[in-house]
Structures are given as structure tokens and as C-alpha cells.
Amino acid sequence: MGKALKFQHWHKIRRLFAKRKGAELTAFLQTLDGRGFDVAGAPFRLIDEALSSGDVAGIGVMAGMAEVTRGGQPGLLRAVVADLAGGDALGALVRDAEAHPMTRFEAMGWQVFLRHRGGLPDKGPGVGDIFQFWDDPEPPAEIIAGQKAWQSLGQPVAWYSEDAAAEYVAQHFGADAAAQLRGLWHPALKSDLFRLYRLVQDGGLYADADSLPGPGAADFAACAGGGAWAASMTHVPKCVAINGFLAGPAGAPVFAGFLDHVLRNLADPPAPGIFWLSGPGAFTRYLWGADADITLLPRGVQKEALFSQFDAPYKHTERNWRVFEHGRGMGKADGLETLLRDVT
């Protein structure tokens, strides 16, 4: 890992991209690379910024920037650029059994995003309410502050502890479903599962408890209730569909289908780890194989307009699923080959 790019570097990178000077931009990145700066992620961040602004016409100049990326990313970047122009290079990469499993999964995430990408709504019914989950009925102060920020939007907000969530699931989906929810081994997994039950039954806008609304969140909540919404991590090679911010009407088929997918994963795990069972890895894998009706926003739009997560002390403890799994020797790549085995 090299040195972080500085403000002046990004100023020149963006200026060269705006002028569509692909060769000069690639040469500049190569120069920075030679000086020890980490430039490998710069092309993907530029793609996110272009997608977020709607200025995608110049993305084609990035194909030549592939050589400054790492590992399997050159082929991934070229495939993303090609598919933005209407190709199917990402699909071929996903199905390439000779490619590295992580590269195949990255291609899957990008293909899912490009299949479902869209912009913010400007009209439609409201989302109903905003809801959040925190297993303990007495969350820490920073989580309460986040809840109050969502309440300040002027929309109804529903807050669920584990007890409240289990009661809700028992009422609408039965005692066995509630017992399964309570018996899961980590709060993040319980949250992943509960949000889907809640969306299927009543719809609404789900936002992770460790988050703050952006300046466009109130407008979004007021007119996004006519369809299903999520976002993708378009600023990095490891593009996945994110499940920390979800919205849709009651009974939206995409969330009903994903709920079934998660329940099947819990019954017969395709790979170890919450990421693959119920988190972004599972969401991405489900959307790739499903005929789903959902709009995925680029990460830049989500973060700047709607939703951003904040650091909190609990994230450095085992209440954070990443810390929990790391302490047990688990990593995101575990089981990836098994997950991709049936991809043809």
C-alpha cells in the first residue's frame, strides 16, 4: 500500500478526466505510482464520481488506465468500461472459471450494478416510515444521536430492539421464525434478517443504526415509495450491492426473494461468514441470479445525498461482525470458490 493521493493530485486527475485526456491521465498516474503513491483505486473512484454526476460520456478514456491497477483489476476495469458502452465483458469474466474467484465476484458486483443502476426519484409516493434495529433496548449515546438525526427529517421513525423485532416477526411470520431470529449468533445477522421481514410485511426505509441522513434523505423518503432501492459500492473494485440502506413498498418481490435467499443460506450455508449469508455478498449473489426489480444508486449519490455511516466505539469490539469473525480466523474470501461453483 503506497502513500495516499493528495488534494493537488486529485485536482489534476479530475481536470484531466474532465478534458478527456486519457493518455495524459494514465501517464500522470504512472508517475505518481513511481513516486510511491497508491493510484490503483483512482480509476474506480473516478467512475463513481462520473456515475454520481451523470457525466458518463468520458468513462471510455479509462480503459487505458487499467495498467495502473493491481491483480485482476486491469481486466475488471476494462470490462466495466466496455459494459458501460453496452457490452457483456463482465458476464464473461464472472463465468470464467480460470479467473481468480475474487475477480469473478468483483465482476459480478459490477454487472449487478450496471444492470440496475439509476438516479434519485423526483416523484412518487412516500416510503411510509423509516425504521432501524439495535438489539439492546438501551443503545449507546452515539446510536441514540443517529436515531434522533433520522427523526429530525419529519418522517415517522420506528425503532426495534431484538425483543421488539422478535415480537413483530412472531406476529406476522410465526413463532418458529421469531425463534430462529433470536437464536442467530450475532446482532448483525439478526439485523440483516429482520430488516427483510419488516420490508416484506410493511415496507419502509431501513437505515443502519450507525448512520446519519444526508441532505437529500427527506426528499427521498417523501417520493421513493413506489419502487425498491439500494446502492452499490462503485468507488472501489470490490463493488457489491449494499444492504445497509434499503427502501421499498410492502411485499416488494426483490426483498421477498432476498428474504427467501437468506433463509436458504442459513439452512445450508454456501460459504462461512455473515457477509455471504445475509450481507452485501449475499445480496449481490442474489441479485445476479434473480430477475429483480430494484434501482441501485452509485455509492457517491448514496453517501453525499442520503446516508453515511459514522465510526462508533462498538465497531472496535465483537459487536462488529468483522471483528467477531476476524477473531475466529474468518475472512471474506473464505468459501468464495464454493459460492461461485454453480455460476455458469
C-alpha positions as a LaTeX table, in Angstrom:
\begin{tabular}{lrrr}
\hline
Residue & $x$ (\AA) & $y$ (\AA) & $z$ (\AA) \\
\hline
Met1 & 0.00 & 0.00 & 0.00 \\
Gly2 & 1.51 & 3.30 & $-1.09$ \\
Lys3 & 1.03 & 6.85 & 0.11 \\
Ala4 & $-2.42$ & 8.42 & $-0.13$ \\
Leu5 & $-3.02$ & 10.78 & $-3.03$ \\
Lys6 & $-3.05$ & 14.44 & $-2.03$ \\
Phe7 & $-5.58$ & 17.17 & $-2.82$ \\
Gln8 & $-3.44$ & 18.60 & $-5.62$ \\
His9 & $-3.13$ & 15.16 & $-7.19$ \\
Trp10 & $-6.89$ & 14.69 & $-7.25$ \\
His11 & $-7.36$ & 18.20 & $-8.64$ \\
Lys12 & $-5.17$ & 17.36 & $-11.63$ \\
Ile13 & $-6.67$ & 13.87 & $-12.04$ \\
Arg14 & $-10.19$ & 15.30 & $-12.19$ \\
Arg15 & $-9.14$ & 18.10 & $-14.52$ \\
Leu16 & $-7.53$ & 15.68 & $-16.98$ \\
Phe17 & $-10.57$ & 13.42 & $-16.85$ \\
Ala18 & $-12.94$ & 16.33 & $-17.45$ \\
Lys19 & $-10.91$ & 17.23 & $-20.54$ \\
Arg20 & $-10.99$ & 13.56 & $-21.69$ \\
Lys21 & $-7.19$ & 13.44 & $-21.79$ \\
Gly22 & $-6.90$ & 9.73 & $-21.16$ \\
Ala23 & $-3.30$ & 9.28 & $-22.23$ \\
Glu24 & $-2.09$ & 12.20 & $-20.10$ \\
Leu25 & $-4.12$ & 10.97 & $-17.15$ \\
Thr26 & $-2.64$ & 7.48 & $-17.40$ \\
Ala27 & 0.88 & 8.90 & $-17.65$ \\
Phe28 & 0.27 & 11.12 & $-14.61$ \\
Leu29 & $-0.95$ & 8.15 & $-12.57$ \\
Gln30 & 2.09 & 6.14 & $-13.63$ \\
Thr31 & 4.34 & 8.97 & $-12.48$ \\
Leu32 & 2.60 & 9.09 & $-9.11$ \\
Asp33 & 2.87 & 5.32 & $-8.85$ \\
Gly34 & 6.61 & 5.60 & $-9.42$ \\
Arg35 & 6.80 & 8.10 & $-6.58$ \\
Gly36 & 5.20 & 5.66 & $-4.16$ \\
Phe37 & 1.60 & 6.88 & $-4.22$ \\
Asp38 & $-1.29$ & 4.43 & $-4.20$ \\
Val39 & $-3.08$ & 5.04 & $-7.50$ \\
Ala40 & $-4.65$ & 1.60 & $-8.01$ \\
Gly41 & $-8.10$ & 2.66 & $-6.83$ \\
Ala42 & $-8.18$ & 6.02 & $-8.60$ \\
Pro43 & $-9.91$ & 4.81 & $-11.80$ \\
Phe44 & $-12.77$ & 3.25 & $-9.83$ \\
Arg45 & $-13.22$ & 6.38 & $-7.74$ \\
Leu46 & $-13.39$ & 8.40 & $-10.95$ \\
Ile47 & $-16.03$ & 6.03 & $-12.29$ \\
Asp48 & $-18.10$ & 6.54 & $-9.13$ \\
Glu49 & $-17.82$ & 10.30 & $-9.43$ \\
Ala50 & $-18.85$ & 10.17 & $-13.09$ \\
Leu51 & $-21.79$ & 7.89 & $-12.34$ \\
Ser52 & $-22.85$ & 10.09 & $-9.43$ \\
Ser53 & $-22.79$ & 13.24 & $-11.54$ \\
Gly54 & $-24.35$ & 11.59 & $-14.61$ \\
Asp55 & $-21.31$ & 12.50 & $-16.73$ \\
Val56 & $-20.54$ & 9.01 & $-18.05$ \\
Ala57 & $-19.67$ & 10.01 & $-21.60$ \\
Gly58 & $-15.94$ & 10.20 & $-20.86$ \\
Ile59 & $-15.57$ & 6.92 & $-19.00$ \\
Gly60 & $-14.23$ & 5.28 & $-22.14$ \\
Val61 & $-10.91$ & 7.09 & $-21.67$ \\
Met62 & $-10.33$ & 4.99 & $-18.56$ \\
Ala63 & $-9.68$ & 1.79 & $-20.48$ \\
Gly64 & $-6.05$ & 2.82 & $-20.87$ \\
Met65 & $-5.74$ & 3.37 & $-17.12$ \\
Ala66 & $-6.10$ & $-0.36$ & $-16.42$ \\
Glu67 & $-2.33$ & $-0.82$ & $-16.24$ \\
Val68 & $-2.09$ & 1.25 & $-13.03$ \\
Thr69 & $-4.43$ & $-1.14$ & $-11.18$ \\
Arg70 & $-3.43$ & $-4.36$ & $-9.45$ \\
Gly71 & $-4.02$ & $-8.12$ & $-9.59$ \\
Gly72 & $-7.10$ & $-8.97$ & $-11.61$ \\
Gln73 & $-8.26$ & $-5.34$ & $-11.68$ \\
Pro74 & $-6.92$ & $-4.44$ & $-15.15$ \\
Gly75 & $-9.31$ & $-6.92$ & $-16.76$ \\
Leu76 & $-12.08$ & $-5.86$ & $-14.41$ \\
Leu77 & $-11.67$ & $-2.17$ & $-15.22$ \\
Arg78 & $-11.64$ & $-2.81$ & $-18.95$ \\
Ala79 & $-14.79$ & $-4.93$ & $-18.58$ \\
Val80 & $-16.58$ & $-2.19$ & $-16.61$ \\
Val81 & $-15.70$ & 0.41 & $-19.24$ \\
Ala82 & $-16.81$ & $-1.91$ & $-22.05$ \\
Asp83 & $-20.13$ & $-2.72$ & $-20.39$ \\
Leu84 & $-20.90$ & 0.93 & $-19.73$ \\
Ala85 & $-20.83$ & 1.18 & $-23.51$ \\
Gly86 & $-23.28$ & $-1.74$ & $-23.84$ \\
Gly87 & $-21.05$ & $-4.83$ & $-23.81$ \\
Asp88 & $-21.13$ & $-8.08$ & $-21.83$ \\
Ala89 & $-17.49$ & $-8.34$ & $-20.81$ \\
Leu90 & $-18.38$ & $-8.52$ & $-17.13$ \\
Gly91 & $-20.66$ & $-11.51$ & $-17.69$ \\
Ala92 & $-17.87$ & $-13.33$ & $-19.48$ \\
Leu93 & $-15.50$ & $-12.56$ & $-16.60$ \\
Val94 & $-17.97$ & $-13.81$ & $-13.98$ \\
Arg95 & $-18.30$ & $-17.09$ & $-15.88$ \\
Asp96 & $-14.55$ & $-17.51$ & $-16.46$ \\
Ala97 & $-13.58$ & $-20.45$ & $-14.25$ \\
Glu98 & $-9.89$ & $-19.69$ & $-14.89$ \\
Ala99 & $-10.10$ & $-16.19$ & $-13.41$ \\
His100 & $-9.36$ & $-15.54$ & $-9.75$ \\
Pro101 & $-12.51$ & $-16.07$ & $-7.63$ \\
Met102 & $-12.35$ & $-12.57$ & $-6.15$ \\
Thr103 & $-12.06$ & $-11.03$ & $-9.62$ \\
Arg104 & $-15.09$ & $-13.03$ & $-10.71$ \\
Phe105 & $-17.06$ & $-11.81$ & $-7.69$ \\
Glu106 & $-15.98$ & $-8.22$ & $-8.31$ \\
Ala107 & $-17.22$ & $-8.56$ & $-11.87$ \\
Met108 & $-20.49$ & $-9.95$ & $-10.53$ \\
Gly109 & $-20.94$ & $-6.91$ & $-8.32$ \\
Trp110 & $-20.29$ & $-4.51$ & $-11.18$ \\
Gln111 & $-22.60$ & $-6.41$ & $-13.51$ \\
Val112 & $-25.37$ & $-6.27$ & $-10.90$ \\
Phe113 & $-24.91$ & $-2.52$ & $-10.53$ \\
Leu114 & $-24.88$ & $-1.79$ & $-14.25$ \\
Arg115 & $-27.99$ & $-3.95$ & $-14.74$ \\
His116 & $-29.94$ & $-1.99$ & $-12.12$ \\
Arg117 & $-28.29$ & 1.44 & $-11.97$ \\
Gly118 & $-30.41$ & 4.56 & $-11.81$ \\
Gly119 & $-30.75$ & 8.00 & $-10.28$ \\
Leu120 & $-32.73$ & 9.51 & $-7.45$ \\
Pro121 & $-36.53$ & 9.68 & $-7.80$ \\
Asp122 & $-38.20$ & 13.03 & $-8.32$ \\
Lys123 & $-41.81$ & 11.99 & $-7.79$ \\
Gly124 & $-43.87$ & 9.21 & $-6.29$ \\
Pro125 & $-45.45$ & 8.17 & $-3.00$ \\
Gly126 & $-43.62$ & 8.34 & 0.29 \\
Val127 & $-41.80$ & 5.36 & 1.78 \\
Gly128 & $-44.18$ & 5.14 & 4.75 \\
Asp129 & $-41.71$ & 5.28 & 7.61 \\
Ile130 & $-38.05$ & 4.93 & 8.50 \\
Phe131 & $-37.06$ & 2.00 & 10.68 \\
Gln132 & $-33.89$ & 0.88 & 12.43 \\
Phe133 & $-32.66$ & $-2.02$ & 14.57 \\
Trp134 & $-30.39$ & $-2.24$ & 17.60 \\
Asp135 & $-30.58$ & $-5.46$ & 19.58 \\
Asp136 & $-30.14$ & $-3.89$ & 23.02 \\
Pro137 & $-33.14$ & $-1.77$ & 24.13 \\
Glu138 & $-30.65$ & 0.72 & 25.62 \\
Pro139 & $-28.23$ & 1.61 & 22.79 \\
Pro140 & $-25.12$ & 3.75 & 23.36 \\
Ala141 & $-25.28$ & 7.52 & 23.12 \\
Glu142 & $-23.90$ & 7.77 & 19.59 \\
Ile143 & $-26.57$ & 5.38 & 18.30 \\
Ile144 & $-29.29$ & 7.39 & 20.01 \\
Ala145 & $-27.86$ & 10.55 & 18.40 \\
Gly146 & $-28.10$ & 8.88 & 14.99 \\
Gln147 & $-31.70$ & 7.90 & 15.66 \\
Lys148 & $-32.54$ & 11.50 & 16.58 \\
Ala149 & $-30.97$ & 12.69 & 13.33 \\
Trp150 & $-33.31$ & 10.41 & 11.35 \\
Gln151 & $-36.26$ & 11.61 & 13.44 \\
Ser152 & $-35.39$ & 15.20 & 12.52 \\
Leu153 & $-36.41$ & 14.53 & 8.91 \\
Gly154 & $-40.04$ & 14.79 & 9.92 \\
Gln155 & $-40.91$ & 11.23 & 8.86 \\
Pro156 & $-42.31$ & 8.57 & 11.20 \\
Val157 & $-39.45$ & 6.50 & 12.68 \\
Ala158 & $-39.81$ & 3.00 & 14.13 \\
Trp159 & $-37.08$ & 1.64 & 16.41 \\
Tyr160 & $-36.76$ & $-2.09$ & 17.04 \\
Ser161 & $-34.80$ & $-3.84$ & 19.76 \\
Glu162 & $-34.29$ & $-7.59$ & 19.49 \\
Asp163 & $-37.34$ & $-8.17$ & 21.67 \\
Ala164 & $-39.50$ & $-5.86$ & 19.59 \\
Ala165 & $-38.21$ & $-7.39$ & 16.37 \\
Ala166 & $-38.93$ & $-10.93$ & 17.59 \\
Glu167 & $-42.44$ & $-9.93$ & 18.61 \\
Tyr168 & $-43.01$ & $-8.38$ & 15.18 \\
Val169 & $-41.75$ & $-11.48$ & 13.36 \\
Ala170 & $-43.81$ & $-13.79$ & 15.56 \\
Gln171 & $-46.94$ & $-11.77$ & 14.84 \\
His172 & $-46.52$ & $-11.73$ & 11.07 \\
Phe173 & $-44.38$ & $-14.78$ & 10.23 \\
Gly174 & $-44.88$ & $-17.18$ & 13.12 \\
Ala175 & $-43.23$ & $-18.37$ & 16.31 \\
Asp176 & $-40.65$ & $-20.52$ & 14.54 \\
Ala177 & $-39.38$ & $-17.56$ & 12.50 \\
Ala178 & $-39.11$ & $-15.47$ & 15.67 \\
Ala179 & $-37.24$ & $-18.24$ & 17.49 \\
Gln180 & $-34.79$ & $-18.53$ & 14.59 \\
Leu181 & $-34.18$ & $-14.77$ & 14.69 \\
Arg182 & $-33.47$ & $-14.85$ & 18.42 \\
Gly183 & $-31.17$ & $-17.84$ & 18.03 \\
Leu184 & $-28.80$ & $-16.28$ & 15.49 \\
Trp185 & $-25.25$ & $-15.85$ & 16.73 \\
His186 & $-24.59$ & $-12.17$ & 16.05 \\
Pro187 & $-26.59$ & $-8.91$ & 16.20 \\
Ala188 & $-25.58$ & $-8.02$ & 12.63 \\
Leu189 & $-27.09$ & $-11.24$ & 11.34 \\
Lys190 & $-30.28$ & $-10.61$ & 13.31 \\
Ser191 & $-30.45$ & $-7.11$ & 11.86 \\
Asp192 & $-29.89$ & $-8.37$ & 8.29 \\
Leu193 & $-32.73$ & $-10.85$ & 8.62 \\
Phe194 & $-35.16$ & $-8.63$ & 10.48 \\
Arg195 & $-34.96$ & $-5.76$ & 8.01 \\
Leu196 & $-36.13$ & $-8.11$ & 5.26 \\
Tyr197 & $-39.08$ & $-9.39$ & 7.29 \\
Arg198 & $-40.06$ & $-5.78$ & 8.01 \\
Leu199 & $-39.71$ & $-4.66$ & 4.38 \\
Val200 & $-41.73$ & $-7.61$ & 3.11 \\
Gln201 & $-44.53$ & $-7.04$ & 5.60 \\
Asp202 & $-44.80$ & $-3.26$ & 5.79 \\
Gly203 & $-42.22$ & $-1.71$ & 3.50 \\
Gly204 & $-40.47$ & 1.49 & 4.50 \\
Leu205 & $-36.92$ & 2.81 & 4.55 \\
Tyr206 & $-34.34$ & 0.86 & 6.52 \\
Ala207 & $-31.12$ & 2.60 & 7.62 \\
Asp208 & $-28.35$ & 1.04 & 9.73 \\
Ala209 & $-28.31$ & 2.35 & 13.28 \\
Asp210 & $-24.74$ & 3.68 & 12.92 \\
Ser211 & $-25.73$ & 6.16 & 10.23 \\
Leu212 & $-26.77$ & 9.73 & 9.60 \\
Pro213 & $-29.16$ & 11.04 & 6.94 \\
Gly214 & $-27.80$ & 13.13 & 4.10 \\
Pro215 & $-29.23$ & 16.43 & 2.82 \\
Gly216 & $-31.44$ & 14.63 & 0.29 \\
Ala217 & $-32.79$ & 11.96 & 2.64 \\
Ala218 & $-36.04$ & 13.78 & 3.45 \\
Asp219 & $-36.86$ & 14.33 & $-0.23$ \\
Phe220 & $-36.02$ & 10.70 & $-0.97$ \\
Ala221 & $-38.28$ & 9.42 & 1.80 \\
Ala222 & $-41.08$ & 11.63 & 0.51 \\
Cys223 & $-41.15$ & 10.17 & $-3.01$ \\
Ala224 & $-39.30$ & 6.82 & $-3.17$ \\
Gly225 & $-42.12$ & 4.55 & $-2.02$ \\
Gly226 & $-43.12$ & 3.39 & $-5.49$ \\
Gly227 & $-40.13$ & 1.09 & $-6.04$ \\
Ala228 & $-37.30$ & $-0.80$ & $-4.37$ \\
Trp229 & $-33.99$ & 0.98 & $-3.72$ \\
Ala230 & $-30.47$ & 0.19 & $-2.57$ \\
Ala231 & $-26.94$ & 1.26 & $-3.55$ \\
Ser232 & $-23.65$ & $-0.24$ & $-4.70$ \\
Met233 & $-20.02$ & 0.36 & $-3.75$ \\
Thr234 & $-19.00$ & 1.84 & $-7.09$ \\
His235 & $-15.93$ & 3.67 & $-5.72$ \\
Val236 & $-13.83$ & 0.52 & $-5.30$ \\
Pro237 & $-13.06$ & $-2.60$ & $-7.37$ \\
Lys238 & $-14.95$ & $-4.77$ & $-4.87$ \\
Cys239 & $-18.31$ & $-3.45$ & $-5.96$ \\
Val240 & $-21.19$ & $-5.05$ & $-4.05$ \\
Ala241 & $-24.86$ & $-4.22$ & $-3.56$ \\
Ile242 & $-25.21$ & $-2.68$ & $-0.11$ \\
Asn243 & $-27.97$ & $-3.70$ & 2.30 \\
Gly244 & $-27.39$ & $-1.02$ & 4.95 \\
Phe245 & $-29.85$ & 1.36 & 3.27 \\
Leu246 & $-32.92$ & $-0.23$ & 1.70 \\
Ala247 & $-36.31$ & 1.14 & 0.74 \\
Gly248 & $-39.41$ & $-0.21$ & $-0.91$ \\
Pro249 & $-43.14$ & $-0.81$ & $-0.64$ \\
Ala250 & $-44.63$ & $-3.67$ & 1.33 \\
Gly251 & $-44.26$ & $-7.00$ & $-0.45$ \\
Ala252 & $-41.68$ & $-5.80$ & $-2.97$ \\
Pro253 & $-40.71$ & $-9.01$ & $-4.84$ \\
Val254 & $-36.99$ & $-8.24$ & $-4.69$ \\
Phe255 & $-36.99$ & $-8.18$ & $-0.89$ \\
Ala256 & $-39.28$ & $-11.19$ & $-0.62$ \\
Gly257 & $-36.91$ & $-13.07$ & $-2.90$ \\
Phe258 & $-33.85$ & $-11.96$ & $-0.97$ \\
Leu259 & $-35.51$ & $-13.00$ & 2.31 \\
Asp260 & $-36.01$ & $-16.50$ & 0.88 \\
His261 & $-32.39$ & $-16.48$ & $-0.32$ \\
Val262 & $-31.09$ & $-15.60$ & 3.15 \\
Leu263 & $-33.25$ & $-18.23$ & 4.82 \\
Arg264 & $-31.90$ & $-20.84$ & 2.42 \\
Asn265 & $-28.36$ & $-19.67$ & 3.17 \\
Leu266 & $-28.95$ & $-20.07$ & 6.89 \\
Ala267 & $-30.30$ & $-23.57$ & 6.35 \\
Asp268 & $-27.45$ & $-24.59$ & 4.03 \\
Pro269 & $-24.57$ & $-22.07$ & 4.19 \\
Pro270 & $-22.89$ & $-21.56$ & 0.80 \\
Ala271 & $-19.82$ & $-20.01$ & 2.46 \\
Pro272 & $-18.86$ & $-19.04$ & 6.01 \\
Gly273 & $-19.39$ & $-15.51$ & 7.23 \\
Ile274 & $-22.24$ & $-13.03$ & 7.62 \\
Phe275 & $-21.13$ & $-11.15$ & 4.50 \\
Trp276 & $-22.05$ & $-14.21$ & 2.40 \\
Leu277 & $-25.03$ & $-15.42$ & 4.44 \\
Ser278 & $-27.08$ & $-12.25$ & 4.72 \\
Gly279 & $-24.90$ & $-9.23$ & 3.98 \\
Pro280 & $-23.69$ & $-7.48$ & 0.84 \\
Gly281 & $-22.10$ & $-10.65$ & $-0.57$ \\
Ala282 & $-25.40$ & $-12.50$ & $-0.29$ \\
Phe283 & $-27.36$ & $-9.54$ & $-1.67$ \\
Thr284 & $-25.05$ & $-9.28$ & $-4.67$ \\
Arg285 & $-25.17$ & $-13.01$ & $-5.36$ \\
Tyr286 & $-28.97$ & $-12.99$ & $-5.13$ \\
Leu287 & $-29.39$ & $-10.02$ & $-7.48$ \\
Trp288 & $-27.00$ & $-11.53$ & $-10.01$ \\
Gly289 & $-29.14$ & $-14.63$ & $-10.37$ \\
Ala290 & $-32.58$ & $-13.03$ & $-9.96$ \\
Asp291 & $-34.90$ & $-11.18$ & $-12.31$ \\
Ala292 & $-35.26$ & $-8.41$ & $-9.75$ \\
Asp293 & $-36.91$ & $-5.00$ & $-9.97$ \\
Ile294 & $-34.72$ & $-2.63$ & $-7.97$ \\
Thr295 & $-32.79$ & 0.58 & $-8.55$ \\
Leu296 & $-29.17$ & 0.68 & $-7.36$ \\
Leu297 & $-27.66$ & 4.09 & $-6.75$ \\
Pro298 & $-23.93$ & 4.74 & $-7.11$ \\
Arg299 & $-22.11$ & 4.98 & $-3.84$ \\
Gly300 & $-21.36$ & 8.67 & $-4.31$ \\
Val301 & $-25.06$ & 9.53 & $-4.56$ \\
Gln302 & $-25.92$ & 7.44 & $-1.53$ \\
Lys303 & $-23.16$ & 8.90 & 0.63 \\
Glu304 & $-23.49$ & 12.54 & $-0.37$ \\
Ala305 & $-27.28$ & 12.74 & $-0.59$ \\
Leu306 & $-28.88$ & 10.03 & 1.51 \\
Phe307 & $-26.91$ & 8.03 & 4.04 \\
Ser308 & $-23.47$ & 7.86 & 5.59 \\
Gln309 & $-22.12$ & 5.70 & 8.37 \\
Phe310 & $-20.12$ & 7.05 & 11.29 \\
Asp311 & $-17.42$ & 5.48 & 13.40 \\
Ala312 & $-18.56$ & 4.28 & 16.80 \\
Pro313 & $-16.78$ & 2.60 & 19.73 \\
Tyr314 & $-18.72$ & $-0.65$ & 19.28 \\
Lys315 & $-17.09$ & $-1.16$ & 15.89 \\
His316 & $-13.84$ & $-1.96$ & 17.68 \\
Thr317 & $-15.46$ & $-4.76$ & 19.67 \\
Glu318 & $-17.02$ & $-8.07$ & 18.80 \\
Arg319 & $-20.37$ & $-6.34$ & 18.38 \\
Asn320 & $-18.90$ & $-5.52$ & 14.98 \\
Trp321 & $-19.29$ & $-8.62$ & 12.83 \\
Arg322 & $-15.94$ & $-8.05$ & 11.15 \\
Val323 & $-14.10$ & $-8.02$ & 14.48 \\
Phe324 & $-16.14$ & $-11.02$ & 15.64 \\
Glu325 & $-15.23$ & $-13.08$ & 12.58 \\
His326 & $-11.62$ & $-11.91$ & 12.45 \\
Gly327 & $-11.19$ & $-13.17$ & 15.99 \\
Arg328 & $-12.28$ & $-16.58$ & 14.77 \\
Gly329 & $-9.88$ & $-16.63$ & 11.82 \\
Met330 & $-12.53$ & $-15.93$ & 9.21 \\
Gly331 & $-12.05$ & $-13.75$ & 6.14 \\
Lys332 & $-14.24$ & $-12.52$ & 3.30 \\
Ala333 & $-12.54$ & $-14.78$ & 0.78 \\
Asp334 & $-13.37$ & $-17.91$ & 2.76 \\
Gly335 & $-15.68$ & $-20.13$ & 0.75 \\
Leu336 & $-15.73$ & $-17.87$ & $-2.29$ \\
Glu337 & $-14.90$ & $-20.69$ & $-4.68$ \\
Thr338 & $-17.81$ & $-22.71$ & $-3.28$ \\
Leu339 & $-20.11$ & $-19.72$ & $-3.69$ \\
Leu340 & $-19.16$ & $-19.42$ & $-7.37$ \\
Arg341 & $-19.25$ & $-23.13$ & $-8.12$ \\
Asp342 & $-22.73$ & $-23.07$ & $-9.64$ \\
Val343 & $-22.11$ & $-19.90$ & $-11.70$ \\
Thr344 & $-22.12$ & $-20.81$ & $-15.38$ \\
\hline
\end{tabular}
